Amino acid sequence: MDIEPNEKKRQLGGELVIPVLSIVFVGYFFSTIWNSPWTAQVSAFAIGGVLVFVCGIFILRCLLWLREGDGALGFGNLFTREDLASGRIWLFVTTIGYCILIDWLGFTLTTFLFLSISMIILSRGRNAGFILLISAAMSLGGWAVFIWAFDTRFPRGLFETAMKALLPHG
């Protein structure tokens, strides 16, 4: 496809940041599970393998765009005014907040806050009551499966401590 001289090429550098970092994270994650039970290893390799496969397809597509002259390795689209208007910056801030607060608030409360705030940002404030209900259901489901049923080593907070006192095997 020919590009007009005044037409900008697609800036692929910014689009490749997340796939490349995802592949790096998968490599790190794989290196940490060697001593885990084989069932955890199988699950981790299956999920990580799918992520690497999908990222690989996107990287291959970007390489084809570069070869055809439809793209450039620029980072001009990494941060734009659209990021503020679309809420992407606030989603990033929410993600950082989740990572910081999870040790203090615990898995369930932090996950509830993260899901609620993220979905409210993405919906631009519409259906807040429904979003809070869905976030609560998902957070409680995560607690029931990962902490109550399987006793994983997720960070415990006020909610997890209260449930442990109230429920058998909690």
Short mmCIF file of C-alpha atoms in Angstrom, two decimals:
data_model
loop_
_atom_site.label_atom_id
_atom_site.label_comp_id
_atom_site.label_asym_id
_atom_site.label_seq_id
_atom_site.Cartn_x
_atom_site.Cartn_y
_atom_site.Cartn_z
CA MET A 1 0.00 0.00 0.00
CA ASP A 2 1.45 3.34 -1.01
CA ILE A 3 1.51 6.12 1.54
CA GLU A 4 0.84 9.68 0.40
CA PRO A 5 3.78 11.99 1.16
CA ASN A 6 1.73 14.07 3.62
CA GLU A 7 0.03 11.04 5.22
CA LYS A 8 1.56 9.94 8.52
CA LYS A 9 2.70 6.35 8.89
CA ARG A 10 1.28 4.29 11.72
CA GLN A 11 3.50 4.69 14.80
CA LEU A 12 4.16 1.08 15.77
CA GLY A 13 6.69 1.69 18.54
CA GLY A 14 3.99 2.80 20.97
CA GLU A 15 1.75 -0.10 19.98
CA LEU A 16 4.53 -2.61 20.61
CA VAL A 17 5.25 -1.52 24.20
CA ILE A 18 2.56 -3.67 25.86
CA PRO A 19 3.12 -6.83 23.78
CA VAL A 20 6.89 -6.70 24.32
CA LEU A 21 6.50 -6.07 28.07
CA SER A 22 3.94 -8.90 28.21
CA ILE A 23 6.42 -11.34 26.70
CA VAL A 24 9.09 -10.18 29.16
CA PHE A 25 6.64 -10.67 32.05
CA VAL A 26 5.71 -14.16 30.84
CA GLY A 27 9.42 -15.06 30.76
CA TYR A 28 9.82 -13.80 34.32
CA PHE A 29 6.65 -15.62 35.40
CA PHE A 30 7.85 -18.89 33.87
CA SER A 31 11.15 -18.54 35.73
CA THR A 32 9.31 -18.29 39.08
CA ILE A 33 7.14 -21.41 38.80
CA TRP A 34 9.78 -24.13 38.43
CA ASN A 35 9.25 -25.36 41.99
CA SER A 36 5.45 -25.15 41.87
CA PRO A 37 3.18 -28.19 41.67
CA TRP A 38 2.87 -29.61 38.16
CA THR A 39 -0.79 -28.56 37.87
CA ALA A 40 0.15 -24.93 38.48
CA GLN A 41 2.96 -25.23 35.93
CA VAL A 42 0.60 -26.65 33.29
CA SER A 43 -1.91 -23.83 33.85
CA ALA A 44 0.81 -21.18 33.83
CA PHE A 45 2.41 -22.48 30.66
CA ALA A 46 -0.98 -22.76 28.92
CA ILE A 47 -1.99 -19.18 29.77
CA GLY A 48 1.50 -17.79 29.17
CA GLY A 49 1.78 -19.68 25.91
CA VAL A 50 -1.46 -18.20 24.61
CA LEU A 51 -0.32 -14.70 25.60
CA VAL A 52 3.05 -15.12 23.88
CA PHE A 53 1.32 -16.56 20.79
CA VAL A 54 -1.11 -13.63 20.51
CA CYS A 55 1.67 -11.08 21.09
CA GLY A 56 3.80 -12.88 18.51
CA ILE A 57 1.03 -12.59 15.92
CA PHE A 58 0.75 -8.85 16.57
CA ILE A 59 4.53 -8.38 16.38
CA LEU A 60 4.60 -10.31 13.10
CA ARG A 61 1.83 -8.08 11.76
CA CYS A 62 3.82 -4.99 12.77
CA LEU A 63 6.89 -6.36 10.99
CA LEU A 64 4.80 -6.80 7.84
CA TRP A 65 3.55 -3.21 8.10
CA LEU A 66 7.13 -2.02 8.47
CA ARG A 67 8.25 -4.03 5.46
CA GLU A 68 5.38 -2.69 3.35
CA GLY A 69 6.16 0.87 4.41
CA ASP A 70 2.81 1.35 6.19
CA GLY A 71 4.35 1.87 9.61
CA ALA A 72 7.30 3.36 11.45
CA LEU A 73 8.94 2.48 14.76
CA GLY A 74 8.06 5.86 16.25
CA PHE A 75 6.52 6.46 19.65
CA GLY A 76 4.43 9.49 18.68
CA ASN A 77 1.21 7.79 19.75
CA LEU A 78 2.45 6.55 23.11
CA PHE A 79 0.95 9.52 25.00
CA THR A 80 -1.65 11.76 23.38
CA ARG A 81 -4.50 14.06 24.36
CA GLU A 82 -6.79 11.15 23.56
CA ASP A 83 -5.30 9.34 26.60
CA LEU A 84 -6.82 11.95 28.91
CA ALA A 85 -10.16 12.04 27.10
CA SER A 86 -10.51 8.26 26.92
CA GLY A 87 -9.48 7.62 30.52
CA ARG A 88 -6.40 5.56 29.67
CA ILE A 89 -4.21 7.65 31.98
CA TRP A 90 -6.68 7.10 34.84
CA LEU A 91 -6.74 3.37 34.16
CA PHE A 92 -2.95 3.39 34.46
CA VAL A 93 -3.17 5.33 37.74
CA THR A 94 -5.82 2.87 39.00
CA THR A 95 -3.53 -0.07 38.15
CA ILE A 96 -0.60 1.51 40.02
CA GLY A 97 -2.95 2.18 42.95
CA TYR A 98 -3.99 -1.48 42.98
CA CYS A 99 -0.36 -2.60 43.18
CA ILE A 100 0.33 -0.18 46.04
CA LEU A 101 -2.84 -0.79 48.08
CA ILE A 102 -3.21 -4.57 47.84
CA ASP A 103 -0.79 -5.24 50.71
CA TRP A 104 -2.73 -2.90 53.04
CA LEU A 105 -6.35 -3.47 51.99
CA GLY A 106 -6.05 -7.12 51.00
CA PHE A 107 -7.07 -8.91 47.82
CA THR A 108 -10.86 -8.61 48.06
CA LEU A 109 -11.26 -4.91 48.93
CA THR A 110 -8.51 -3.80 46.56
CA THR A 111 -9.94 -5.88 43.73
CA PHE A 112 -13.40 -4.43 44.40
CA LEU A 113 -12.03 -0.87 44.26
CA PHE A 114 -9.96 -1.58 41.15
CA LEU A 115 -12.83 -3.17 39.24
CA SER A 116 -15.31 -0.50 40.31
CA ILE A 117 -13.11 2.46 39.45
CA SER A 118 -11.89 0.94 36.18
CA MET A 119 -15.38 0.12 34.93
CA ILE A 120 -16.71 3.53 36.00
CA ILE A 121 -13.87 5.18 34.06
CA LEU A 122 -14.56 3.04 30.99
CA SER A 123 -18.32 3.66 31.15
CA ARG A 124 -17.78 7.38 31.79
CA GLY A 125 -19.80 7.17 35.01
CA ARG A 126 -22.89 5.47 33.59
CA ASN A 127 -24.56 2.58 35.45
CA ALA A 128 -22.50 3.06 38.61
CA GLY A 129 -24.89 0.98 40.74
CA PHE A 130 -24.73 -1.96 38.34
CA ILE A 131 -20.93 -1.62 38.14
CA LEU A 132 -20.64 -1.72 41.94
CA LEU A 133 -22.82 -4.83 42.04
CA ILE A 134 -20.75 -6.61 39.36
CA SER A 135 -17.49 -5.56 41.03
CA ALA A 136 -18.70 -6.87 44.39
CA ALA A 137 -19.77 -10.18 42.84
CA MET A 138 -16.45 -10.61 41.03
CA SER A 139 -14.40 -9.68 44.11
CA LEU A 140 -16.38 -12.02 46.34
CA GLY A 141 -16.06 -14.76 43.73
CA GLY A 142 -12.30 -14.25 43.66
CA TRP A 143 -12.16 -14.38 47.45
CA ALA A 144 -14.32 -17.53 47.58
CA VAL A 145 -12.23 -19.38 45.01
CA PHE A 146 -8.70 -18.22 45.69
CA ILE A 147 -8.66 -17.51 49.42
CA TRP A 148 -11.52 -19.43 51.05
CA ALA A 149 -11.50 -22.58 48.90
CA PHE A 150 -7.86 -22.90 47.81
CA ASP A 151 -6.14 -20.89 50.57
CA THR A 152 -3.76 -19.17 48.14
CA ARG A 153 -1.20 -16.73 49.46
CA PHE A 154 -3.00 -13.58 48.31
CA PRO A 155 -2.63 -10.54 50.58
CA ARG A 156 -5.08 -10.61 53.48
CA GLY A 157 -6.83 -7.47 54.67
CA LEU A 158 -9.74 -6.49 56.88
CA PHE A 159 -12.32 -8.40 54.81
CA GLU A 160 -10.29 -11.63 54.71
CA THR A 161 -9.57 -11.41 58.44
CA ALA A 162 -13.26 -10.90 59.24
CA MET A 163 -14.32 -13.80 57.01
CA LYS A 164 -11.74 -16.09 58.60
CA ALA A 165 -13.25 -15.34 62.01
CA LEU A 166 -16.84 -15.79 60.80
CA LEU A 167 -16.60 -18.81 58.52
CA PRO A 168 -15.23 -22.30 59.02
CA HIS A 169 -12.21 -22.86 56.78
CA GLY A 170 -12.12 -19.12 55.97
#
